[in-house]
Amino acid sequence: MKKVFKLLTMGFVAIMLVFVLAACNSSSSGKGGAISVGIVLPTKDEPRWVQDEERFKAELDDSEYTTEILFSQGSSAKEKENVETLISKGIEVLIIAPHDGAAAGATVEAAKKEGITVIAYDRLITDTDAVDYYVTFDSVAVGEAQGQYLIDNASGSGVPLYLYTGAASDNNAFLFFEGAWNVLQPKIADGTFVIANSSEAEALKDKPELTRDEMNAILSQVTTNWDPSESKNKAETHLTAVSDDLKGDVAILAPNDGTSRAIADVFSTESAITSFVITGQDAEKASIQYIIDGKQTMTVFKDVRTLVKDAMGMAIEVLEGNTPETTGSYNNGAVDVKAKQTDVIVVNKENVESELIESSYYEADEFTGLE
Ligand code: GAL
């Protein structure tokens, strides 16, 4: 009897724990009842996606529609579970930024079967016809802006160029790299830059357009997997492997802010590096401080407020029985997905105040050393 009670107690505690954990990873807003719009974001561990959560909450504050936001914590299994939870709560629209763009296919197919409209958010879901819409930034332009910044700030020729990319499971990583390659390749071919850390990229330096397989080969050498500690390890390994003629004044293509700060920290402690220009993306607060302090050179600001507005605007159109407006389309390997796309802005020390403070994206008192 005692044992049964103990088991029951343990069961109760476990169930409560599940509820508490679930509550920690989700947030709902709106006016009671069933959930109309489910939102699934890839991870809480990267400030980029916490920004999106905050901006969604601000946008939804006085919405008449009920929404719930769930995080997948970098796991496709958890993501599938999240979508199933939201399906069981009766959602009519799913807004989802997948952890892994291909693995999410089966997950959204399950939603589609229930008549739910699927909106891919920031990251495309590939190789499935179960995606109705895609709201995104111009990701090729992100990479082009990063590459162009390195070109504009390089002096002379033979500048060592260190390449880093996002995760191969994220379609955006290819779009960012494609954009960077569009502008950097001619400057590698003409000798302005010398690739320091990728024999695969070096072998392809005369090719203006790369296939997905060719990009994959480069990514397999220089991916960060969007992970700052993997970025740090790779940067250390690269600096140990190269000779001094690939040090001095260098250029670094870092795909986003989290990886940029980690790589910058490594390069700034290497005595044979005399200066470096390093890119970033997302305008994360920590990187804005790095830019003010001169530790990161630039970031590509993607105004998440616009993306959130577009995604929710689309969801509401669908809920009201209308067809959302789109501006173009993206082929996801199976179909052309109708898309709404937003521009990006290059931010460095010179325009950080006008772009981020004066636009009320951040408050001045969140930073130190602003002039
Ligand atoms: C990309 C996203 C970026 C970046 C990265 C890592 O898909 O567009 O803003 O943060 O993922 O999460």
PDB file of C-alpha atoms in Angstrom, residues 31-302:
ATOM      1  CA  LYS A  31      -8.614  36.107 -24.770  1.00  0.00           C
ATOM      2  CA  GLY A  32      -9.065  32.565 -23.401  1.00  0.00           C
ATOM      3  CA  GLY A  33     -10.629  29.642 -25.278  1.00  0.00           C
ATOM      4  CA  ALA A  34      -8.948  27.562 -27.930  1.00  0.00           C
ATOM      5  CA  ILE A  35      -5.685  28.725 -29.470  1.00  0.00           C
ATOM      6  CA  SER A  36      -6.026  30.229 -32.964  1.00  0.00           C
ATOM      7  CA  VAL A  37      -2.384  30.741 -33.859  1.00  0.00           C
ATOM      8  CA  GLY A  38       0.482  28.504 -32.736  1.00  0.00           C
ATOM      9  CA  ILE A  39       4.023  29.852 -32.898  1.00  0.00           C
ATOM     10  CA  VAL A  40       7.039  27.541 -32.747  1.00  0.00           C
ATOM     11  CA  LEU A  41      10.561  28.989 -32.436  1.00  0.00           C
ATOM     12  CA  PRO A  42      13.826  27.000 -32.667  1.00  0.00           C
ATOM     13  CA  THR A  43      15.578  27.689 -29.361  1.00  0.00           C
ATOM     14  CA  LYS A  44      15.651  29.949 -26.336  1.00  0.00           C
ATOM     15  CA  ASP A  45      19.426  29.545 -26.120  1.00  0.00           C
ATOM     16  CA  GLU A  46      20.102  32.119 -28.842  1.00  0.00           C
ATOM     17  CA  PRO A  47      19.214  35.774 -28.156  1.00  0.00           C
ATOM     18  CA  ARG A  48      17.941  36.133 -31.735  1.00  0.00           C
ATOM     19  CA  TRP A  49      14.899  33.944 -31.013  1.00  0.00           C
ATOM     20  CA  VAL A  50      14.244  35.447 -27.591  1.00  0.00           C
ATOM     21  CA  GLN A  51      14.022  38.769 -29.456  1.00  0.00           C
ATOM     22  CA  ASP A  52      11.356  37.241 -31.685  1.00  0.00           C
ATOM     23  CA  GLU A  53       9.407  35.986 -28.665  1.00  0.00           C
ATOM     24  CA  GLU A  54       9.494  39.442 -27.064  1.00  0.00           C
ATOM     25  CA  ARG A  55       8.399  41.131 -30.278  1.00  0.00           C
ATOM     26  CA  PHE A  56       5.580  38.609 -30.763  1.00  0.00           C
ATOM     27  CA  LYS A  57       4.381  39.254 -27.216  1.00  0.00           C
ATOM     28  CA  ALA A  58       4.408  43.015 -27.767  1.00  0.00           C
ATOM     29  CA  GLU A  59       2.500  42.624 -31.028  1.00  0.00           C
ATOM     30  CA  LEU A  60      -0.038  40.238 -29.487  1.00  0.00           C
ATOM     31  CA  ASP A  61      -0.681  42.180 -26.302  1.00  0.00           C
ATOM     32  CA  ASP A  62      -4.108  43.397 -27.301  1.00  0.00           C
ATOM     33  CA  SER A  63      -4.888  40.951 -30.045  1.00  0.00           C
ATOM     34  CA  GLU A  64      -8.337  39.432 -30.124  1.00  0.00           C
ATOM     35  CA  TYR A  65      -6.802  36.151 -31.240  1.00  0.00           C
ATOM     36  CA  THR A  66      -5.327  33.620 -28.855  1.00  0.00           C
ATOM     37  CA  THR A  67      -1.779  32.511 -29.477  1.00  0.00           C
ATOM     38  CA  GLU A  68       0.786  30.277 -27.861  1.00  0.00           C
ATOM     39  CA  ILE A  69       4.558  30.353 -28.349  1.00  0.00           C
ATOM     40  CA  LEU A  70       6.599  27.162 -27.884  1.00  0.00           C
ATOM     41  CA  PHE A  71      10.368  26.648 -28.168  1.00  0.00           C
ATOM     42  CA  SER A  72      11.954  23.539 -29.672  1.00  0.00           C
ATOM     43  CA  GLN A  73      15.337  23.840 -27.943  1.00  0.00           C
ATOM     44  CA  GLY A  74      17.340  22.776 -30.984  1.00  0.00           C
ATOM     45  CA  SER A  75      15.515  19.449 -31.310  1.00  0.00           C
ATOM     46  CA  SER A  76      13.360  18.314 -34.221  1.00  0.00           C
ATOM     47  CA  ALA A  77      11.664  15.771 -31.929  1.00  0.00           C
ATOM     48  CA  LYS A  78      10.674  18.499 -29.472  1.00  0.00           C
ATOM     49  CA  GLU A  79       9.508  20.624 -32.399  1.00  0.00           C
ATOM     50  CA  LYS A  80       7.233  17.812 -33.605  1.00  0.00           C
ATOM     51  CA  GLU A  81       5.860  17.430 -30.079  1.00  0.00           C
ATOM     52  CA  ASN A  82       5.218  21.189 -29.897  1.00  0.00           C
ATOM     53  CA  VAL A  83       3.290  21.148 -33.155  1.00  0.00           C
ATOM     54  CA  GLU A  84       1.246  18.143 -31.986  1.00  0.00           C
ATOM     55  CA  THR A  85       0.420  20.000 -28.751  1.00  0.00           C
ATOM     56  CA  LEU A  86      -0.744  23.018 -30.717  1.00  0.00           C
ATOM     57  CA  ILE A  87      -2.785  20.860 -33.108  1.00  0.00           C
ATOM     58  CA  SER A  88      -4.545  19.351 -30.098  1.00  0.00           C
ATOM     59  CA  LYS A  89      -5.355  22.874 -28.908  1.00  0.00           C
ATOM     60  CA  GLY A  90      -7.195  23.576 -32.151  1.00  0.00           C
ATOM     61  CA  ILE A  91      -4.887  26.035 -33.923  1.00  0.00           C
ATOM     62  CA  GLU A  92      -5.926  27.190 -37.372  1.00  0.00           C
ATOM     63  CA  VAL A  93      -2.583  28.751 -38.307  1.00  0.00           C
ATOM     64  CA  LEU A  94       0.934  27.564 -37.487  1.00  0.00           C
ATOM     65  CA  ILE A  95       3.859  30.013 -37.625  1.00  0.00           C
ATOM     66  CA  ILE A  96       7.076  28.028 -37.443  1.00  0.00           C
ATOM     67  CA  ALA A  97      10.819  28.715 -37.629  1.00  0.00           C
ATOM     68  CA  PRO A  98      12.170  25.183 -37.966  1.00  0.00           C
ATOM     69  CA  HIS A  99      15.230  23.897 -36.148  1.00  0.00           C
ATOM     70  CA  ASP A 100      16.066  21.730 -39.169  1.00  0.00           C
ATOM     71  CA  GLY A 101      14.406  22.798 -42.422  1.00  0.00           C
ATOM     72  CA  ALA A 102      14.220  19.317 -43.964  1.00  0.00           C
ATOM     73  CA  ALA A 103      13.299  17.405 -40.811  1.00  0.00           C
ATOM     74  CA  ALA A 104      10.381  19.787 -40.199  1.00  0.00           C
ATOM     75  CA  GLY A 105       8.699  18.599 -43.411  1.00  0.00           C
ATOM     76  CA  ALA A 106       6.918  15.640 -41.817  1.00  0.00           C
ATOM     77  CA  THR A 107       5.897  17.784 -38.854  1.00  0.00           C
ATOM     78  CA  VAL A 108       4.139  20.405 -40.944  1.00  0.00           C
ATOM     79  CA  GLU A 109       2.571  17.715 -43.130  1.00  0.00           C
ATOM     80  CA  ALA A 110       0.783  16.503 -39.986  1.00  0.00           C
ATOM     81  CA  ALA A 111      -0.518  20.036 -39.393  1.00  0.00           C
ATOM     82  CA  LYS A 112      -1.555  20.426 -43.006  1.00  0.00           C
ATOM     83  CA  LYS A 113      -3.585  17.206 -42.783  1.00  0.00           C
ATOM     84  CA  GLU A 114      -5.642  18.875 -40.053  1.00  0.00           C
ATOM     85  CA  GLY A 115      -6.426  21.784 -42.373  1.00  0.00           C
ATOM     86  CA  ILE A 116      -3.994  24.133 -40.634  1.00  0.00           C
ATOM     87  CA  THR A 117      -2.328  26.890 -42.670  1.00  0.00           C
ATOM     88  CA  VAL A 118       1.449  26.689 -42.315  1.00  0.00           C
ATOM     89  CA  ILE A 119       3.603  29.824 -42.376  1.00  0.00           C
ATOM     90  CA  ALA A 120       7.375  29.273 -42.395  1.00  0.00           C
ATOM     91  CA  TYR A 121       8.935  32.026 -40.319  1.00  0.00           C
ATOM     92  CA  ASP A 122      12.451  33.284 -41.203  1.00  0.00           C
ATOM     93  CA  ARG A 123      13.680  29.765 -42.080  1.00  0.00           C
ATOM     94  CA  LEU A 124      12.200  27.874 -45.021  1.00  0.00           C
ATOM     95  CA  ILE A 125      10.925  24.309 -44.599  1.00  0.00           C
ATOM     96  CA  THR A 126      12.268  22.273 -47.499  1.00  0.00           C
ATOM     97  CA  ASP A 127      11.162  19.378 -49.728  1.00  0.00           C
ATOM     98  CA  THR A 128       7.478  19.392 -48.848  1.00  0.00           C
ATOM     99  CA  ASP A 129       4.320  20.902 -50.314  1.00  0.00           C
ATOM    100  CA  ALA A 130       2.884  21.456 -46.835  1.00  0.00           C
ATOM    101  CA  VAL A 131       4.127  25.056 -46.479  1.00  0.00           C
ATOM    102  CA  ASP A 132       1.588  27.692 -47.507  1.00  0.00           C
ATOM    103  CA  TYR A 133       3.552  30.895 -46.948  1.00  0.00           C
ATOM    104  CA  TYR A 134       7.019  32.113 -46.023  1.00  0.00           C
ATOM    105  CA  VAL A 135       7.792  35.373 -44.203  1.00  0.00           C
ATOM    106  CA  THR A 136      11.455  36.203 -44.337  1.00  0.00           C
ATOM    107  CA  PHE A 137      14.203  38.735 -44.536  1.00  0.00           C
ATOM    108  CA  ASP A 138      16.182  38.987 -47.742  1.00  0.00           C
ATOM    109  CA  SER A 139      18.741  36.407 -46.686  1.00  0.00           C
ATOM    110  CA  VAL A 140      20.847  36.547 -49.860  1.00  0.00           C
ATOM    111  CA  ALA A 141      21.116  40.306 -49.228  1.00  0.00           C
ATOM    112  CA  VAL A 142      22.330  39.564 -45.674  1.00  0.00           C
ATOM    113  CA  GLY A 143      25.285  37.599 -47.073  1.00  0.00           C
ATOM    114  CA  GLU A 144      25.933  40.189 -49.773  1.00  0.00           C
ATOM    115  CA  ALA A 145      26.015  42.958 -47.156  1.00  0.00           C
ATOM    116  CA  GLN A 146      28.499  40.967 -45.055  1.00  0.00           C
ATOM    117  CA  GLY A 147      30.733  40.227 -48.047  1.00  0.00           C
ATOM    118  CA  GLN A 148      30.572  43.799 -49.332  1.00  0.00           C
ATOM    119  CA  TYR A 149      31.540  45.137 -45.923  1.00  0.00           C
ATOM    120  CA  LEU A 150      34.692  43.018 -45.956  1.00  0.00           C
ATOM    121  CA  ILE A 151      35.503  44.238 -49.481  1.00  0.00           C
ATOM    122  CA  ASP A 152      34.953  47.892 -48.583  1.00  0.00           C
ATOM    123  CA  ASN A 153      37.233  47.600 -45.578  1.00  0.00           C
ATOM    124  CA  ALA A 154      40.073  45.613 -47.121  1.00  0.00           C
ATOM    125  CA  SER A 155      43.223  47.423 -48.160  1.00  0.00           C
ATOM    126  CA  GLY A 156      45.764  46.209 -50.683  1.00  0.00           C
ATOM    127  CA  SER A 157      45.778  42.627 -51.896  1.00  0.00           C
ATOM    128  CA  GLY A 158      46.370  39.166 -50.489  1.00  0.00           C
ATOM    129  CA  VAL A 159      44.201  39.891 -47.433  1.00  0.00           C
ATOM    130  CA  PRO A 160      43.701  36.615 -45.515  1.00  0.00           C
ATOM    131  CA  LEU A 161      39.990  35.737 -45.489  1.00  0.00           C
ATOM    132  CA  TYR A 162      38.525  33.431 -42.861  1.00  0.00           C
ATOM    133  CA  LEU A 163      35.138  31.963 -43.780  1.00  0.00           C
ATOM    134  CA  TYR A 164      32.542  30.726 -41.299  1.00  0.00           C
ATOM    135  CA  THR A 165      28.972  29.643 -42.029  1.00  0.00           C
ATOM    136  CA  GLY A 166      25.741  28.704 -40.288  1.00  0.00           C
ATOM    137  CA  ALA A 167      24.357  25.187 -39.789  1.00  0.00           C
ATOM    138  CA  ALA A 168      23.803  22.976 -42.840  1.00  0.00           C
ATOM    139  CA  SER A 169      20.388  21.994 -41.409  1.00  0.00           C
ATOM    140  CA  ASP A 170      19.268  25.622 -41.857  1.00  0.00           C
ATOM    141  CA  ASN A 171      18.398  26.665 -45.411  1.00  0.00           C
ATOM    142  CA  ASN A 172      19.351  30.232 -44.511  1.00  0.00           C
ATOM    143  CA  ALA A 173      22.975  29.211 -44.013  1.00  0.00           C
ATOM    144  CA  PHE A 174      23.129  28.489 -47.762  1.00  0.00           C
ATOM    145  CA  LEU A 175      21.384  31.742 -48.690  1.00  0.00           C
ATOM    146  CA  PHE A 176      23.746  33.774 -46.500  1.00  0.00           C
ATOM    147  CA  PHE A 177      26.785  32.044 -47.963  1.00  0.00           C
ATOM    148  CA  GLU A 178      25.447  32.340 -51.508  1.00  0.00           C
ATOM    149  CA  GLY A 179      25.088  36.105 -50.993  1.00  0.00           C
ATOM    150  CA  ALA A 180      28.565  36.468 -49.508  1.00  0.00           C
ATOM    151  CA  TRP A 181      30.080  34.377 -52.327  1.00  0.00           C
ATOM    152  CA  ASN A 182      28.295  36.490 -54.971  1.00  0.00           C
ATOM    153  CA  VAL A 183      30.337  39.512 -53.980  1.00  0.00           C
ATOM    154  CA  LEU A 184      33.477  37.933 -52.506  1.00  0.00           C
ATOM    155  CA  GLN A 185      34.245  35.428 -55.275  1.00  0.00           C
ATOM    156  CA  PRO A 186      35.451  38.015 -57.843  1.00  0.00           C
ATOM    157  CA  LYS A 187      37.631  39.533 -55.134  1.00  0.00           C
ATOM    158  CA  ILE A 188      39.088  36.155 -54.257  1.00  0.00           C
ATOM    159  CA  ALA A 189      39.667  35.381 -57.938  1.00  0.00           C
ATOM    160  CA  ASP A 190      41.479  38.707 -58.470  1.00  0.00           C
ATOM    161  CA  GLY A 191      43.761  38.208 -55.473  1.00  0.00           C
ATOM    162  CA  THR A 192      42.317  40.863 -53.135  1.00  0.00           C
ATOM    163  CA  PHE A 193      41.582  38.067 -50.665  1.00  0.00           C
ATOM    164  CA  VAL A 194      43.317  34.759 -49.992  1.00  0.00           C
ATOM    165  CA  ILE A 195      41.149  32.094 -48.363  1.00  0.00           C
ATOM    166  CA  ALA A 196      42.815  31.034 -45.123  1.00  0.00           C
ATOM    167  CA  ASN A 197      40.730  28.196 -43.755  1.00  0.00           C
ATOM    168  CA  SER A 198      38.863  26.218 -46.425  1.00  0.00           C
ATOM    169  CA  SER A 199      40.570  24.107 -49.096  1.00  0.00           C
ATOM    170  CA  GLU A 200      37.111  23.395 -50.576  1.00  0.00           C
ATOM    171  CA  ALA A 201      36.401  27.119 -51.054  1.00  0.00           C
ATOM    172  CA  GLU A 202      39.921  27.616 -52.384  1.00  0.00           C
ATOM    173  CA  ALA A 203      39.335  24.867 -54.989  1.00  0.00           C
ATOM    174  CA  LEU A 204      36.117  26.616 -56.109  1.00  0.00           C
ATOM    175  CA  LYS A 205      37.462  30.171 -56.148  1.00  0.00           C
ATOM    176  CA  ASP A 206      37.006  30.636 -59.897  1.00  0.00           C
ATOM    177  CA  LYS A 207      33.332  29.627 -59.840  1.00  0.00           C
ATOM    178  CA  PRO A 208      30.908  32.560 -59.502  1.00  0.00           C
ATOM    179  CA  GLU A 209      27.895  30.332 -58.786  1.00  0.00           C
ATOM    180  CA  LEU A 210      28.092  27.325 -56.536  1.00  0.00           C
ATOM    181  CA  THR A 211      25.741  24.353 -56.453  1.00  0.00           C
ATOM    182  CA  ARG A 212      24.186  23.271 -53.172  1.00  0.00           C
ATOM    183  CA  ASP A 213      26.615  20.322 -53.077  1.00  0.00           C
ATOM    184  CA  GLU A 214      29.606  22.613 -53.558  1.00  0.00           C
ATOM    185  CA  MET A 215      28.387  24.879 -50.779  1.00  0.00           C
ATOM    186  CA  ASN A 216      27.837  21.819 -48.629  1.00  0.00           C
ATOM    187  CA  ALA A 217      31.475  20.844 -49.123  1.00  0.00           C
ATOM    188  CA  ILE A 218      32.572  24.297 -47.902  1.00  0.00           C
ATOM    189  CA  LEU A 219      30.106  24.201 -44.994  1.00  0.00           C
ATOM    190  CA  SER A 220      31.458  20.817 -43.946  1.00  0.00           C
ATOM    191  CA  GLN A 221      34.808  22.534 -43.273  1.00  0.00           C
ATOM    192  CA  VAL A 222      33.746  25.866 -41.807  1.00  0.00           C
ATOM    193  CA  THR A 223      30.278  25.475 -40.293  1.00  0.00           C
ATOM    194  CA  THR A 224      29.731  26.926 -36.839  1.00  0.00           C
ATOM    195  CA  ASN A 225      26.454  25.045 -36.495  1.00  0.00           C
ATOM    196  CA  TRP A 226      25.262  28.409 -35.138  1.00  0.00           C
ATOM    197  CA  ASP A 227      27.094  27.446 -31.955  1.00  0.00           C
ATOM    198  CA  PRO A 228      29.464  29.935 -30.265  1.00  0.00           C
ATOM    199  CA  SER A 229      31.592  27.229 -28.649  1.00  0.00           C
ATOM    200  CA  GLU A 230      31.988  25.354 -31.926  1.00  0.00           C
ATOM    201  CA  SER A 231      32.917  28.708 -33.508  1.00  0.00           C
ATOM    202  CA  LYS A 232      35.542  29.324 -30.843  1.00  0.00           C
ATOM    203  CA  ASN A 233      37.065  25.855 -31.274  1.00  0.00           C
ATOM    204  CA  LYS A 234      37.183  26.171 -35.052  1.00  0.00           C
ATOM    205  CA  ALA A 235      38.763  29.633 -34.907  1.00  0.00           C
ATOM    206  CA  GLU A 236      41.427  28.364 -32.490  1.00  0.00           C
ATOM    207  CA  THR A 237      42.143  25.355 -34.703  1.00  0.00           C
ATOM    208  CA  HIS A 238      42.411  27.542 -37.799  1.00  0.00           C
ATOM    209  CA  LEU A 239      44.770  30.018 -36.174  1.00  0.00           C
ATOM    210  CA  THR A 240      46.965  27.175 -34.952  1.00  0.00           C
ATOM    211  CA  ALA A 241      47.041  25.584 -38.418  1.00  0.00           C
ATOM    212  CA  VAL A 242      47.919  28.619 -40.546  1.00  0.00           C
ATOM    213  CA  SER A 243      51.348  30.163 -41.016  1.00  0.00           C
ATOM    214  CA  ASP A 244      52.084  33.804 -40.164  1.00  0.00           C
ATOM    215  CA  ASP A 245      51.551  35.006 -43.745  1.00  0.00           C
ATOM    216  CA  LEU A 246      47.850  34.230 -43.235  1.00  0.00           C
ATOM    217  CA  LYS A 247      47.747  36.443 -40.144  1.00  0.00           C
ATOM    218  CA  GLY A 248      48.395  40.205 -39.883  1.00  0.00           C
ATOM    219  CA  ASP A 249      45.418  42.307 -41.039  1.00  0.00           C
ATOM    220  CA  VAL A 250      42.608  39.863 -41.818  1.00  0.00           C
ATOM    221  CA  ALA A 251      38.952  39.703 -42.857  1.00  0.00           C
ATOM    222  CA  ILE A 252      36.477  37.344 -41.211  1.00  0.00           C
ATOM    223  CA  LEU A 253      33.088  36.329 -42.590  1.00  0.00           C
ATOM    224  CA  ALA A 254      31.103  35.366 -39.474  1.00  0.00           C
ATOM    225  CA  PRO A 255      27.493  34.402 -40.198  1.00  0.00           C
ATOM    226  CA  ASN A 256      25.752  35.883 -37.154  1.00  0.00           C
ATOM    227  CA  ASP A 257      26.354  37.762 -33.932  1.00  0.00           C
ATOM    228  CA  GLY A 258      26.694  34.838 -31.522  1.00  0.00           C
ATOM    229  CA  THR A 259      29.360  33.210 -33.688  1.00  0.00           C
ATOM    230  CA  SER A 260      30.981  36.578 -34.441  1.00  0.00           C
ATOM    231  CA  ARG A 261      31.592  37.420 -30.782  1.00  0.00           C
ATOM    232  CA  ALA A 262      33.079  33.971 -30.142  1.00  0.00           C
ATOM    233  CA  ILE A 263      35.392  34.185 -33.182  1.00  0.00           C
ATOM    234  CA  ALA A 264      36.353  37.813 -32.437  1.00  0.00           C
ATOM    235  CA  ASP A 265      37.340  36.814 -28.889  1.00  0.00           C
ATOM    236  CA  VAL A 266      39.755  34.231 -30.328  1.00  0.00           C
ATOM    237  CA  PHE A 267      41.273  36.505 -32.998  1.00  0.00           C
ATOM    238  CA  SER A 268      41.748  39.366 -30.542  1.00  0.00           C
ATOM    239  CA  THR A 269      43.995  37.251 -28.325  1.00  0.00           C
ATOM    240  CA  GLU A 270      46.279  36.043 -31.139  1.00  0.00           C
ATOM    241  CA  SER A 271      49.388  38.241 -31.166  1.00  0.00           C
ATOM    242  CA  ALA A 272      50.158  37.680 -34.876  1.00  0.00           C
ATOM    243  CA  ILE A 273      46.762  39.156 -35.812  1.00  0.00           C
ATOM    244  CA  THR A 274      47.320  42.908 -36.053  1.00  0.00           C
ATOM    245  CA  SER A 275      43.743  43.835 -36.994  1.00  0.00           C
ATOM    246  CA  PHE A 276      40.555  42.201 -38.159  1.00  0.00           C
ATOM    247  CA  VAL A 277      37.265  43.171 -39.740  1.00  0.00           C
ATOM    248  CA  ILE A 278      34.466  40.800 -38.724  1.00  0.00           C
ATOM    249  CA  THR A 279      30.844  40.595 -39.820  1.00  0.00           C
ATOM    250  CA  GLY A 280      27.734  39.633 -37.863  1.00  0.00           C
ATOM    251  CA  GLN A 281      23.963  39.453 -38.102  1.00  0.00           C
ATOM    252  CA  ASP A 282      20.896  40.012 -35.893  1.00  0.00           C
ATOM    253  CA  ALA A 283      21.836  43.168 -33.971  1.00  0.00           C
ATOM    254  CA  GLU A 284      21.881  41.221 -30.717  1.00  0.00           C
ATOM    255  CA  LYS A 285      22.335  43.475 -27.699  1.00  0.00           C
ATOM    256  CA  ALA A 286      25.647  41.862 -26.760  1.00  0.00           C
ATOM    257  CA  SER A 287      26.969  42.506 -30.257  1.00  0.00           C
ATOM    258  CA  ILE A 288      25.770  46.095 -30.275  1.00  0.00           C
ATOM    259  CA  GLN A 289      27.885  46.554 -27.147  1.00  0.00           C
ATOM    260  CA  TYR A 290      30.802  44.809 -28.936  1.00  0.00           C
ATOM    261  CA  ILE A 291      30.385  47.192 -31.879  1.00  0.00           C
ATOM    262  CA  ILE A 292      30.335  50.249 -29.584  1.00  0.00           C
ATOM    263  CA  ASP A 293      33.463  48.887 -27.882  1.00  0.00           C
ATOM    264  CA  GLY A 294      35.210  48.207 -31.220  1.00  0.00           C
ATOM    265  CA  LYS A 295      35.316  44.425 -30.669  1.00  0.00           C
ATOM    266  CA  GLN A 296      32.967  43.468 -33.556  1.00  0.00           C
ATOM    267  CA  THR A 297      32.943  45.517 -36.751  1.00  0.00           C
ATOM    268  CA  MET A 298      29.394  45.322 -38.081  1.00  0.00           C
ATOM    269  CA  THR A 299      26.094  43.517 -37.856  1.00  0.00           C
ATOM    270  CA  VAL A 300      23.206  43.096 -40.249  1.00  0.00           C
ATOM    271  CA  PHE A 301      20.117  44.437 -38.521  1.00  0.00           C
ATOM    272  CA  LYS A 302      16.958  42.498 -39.257  1.00  0.00           C
TER     273      LYS A 302
END
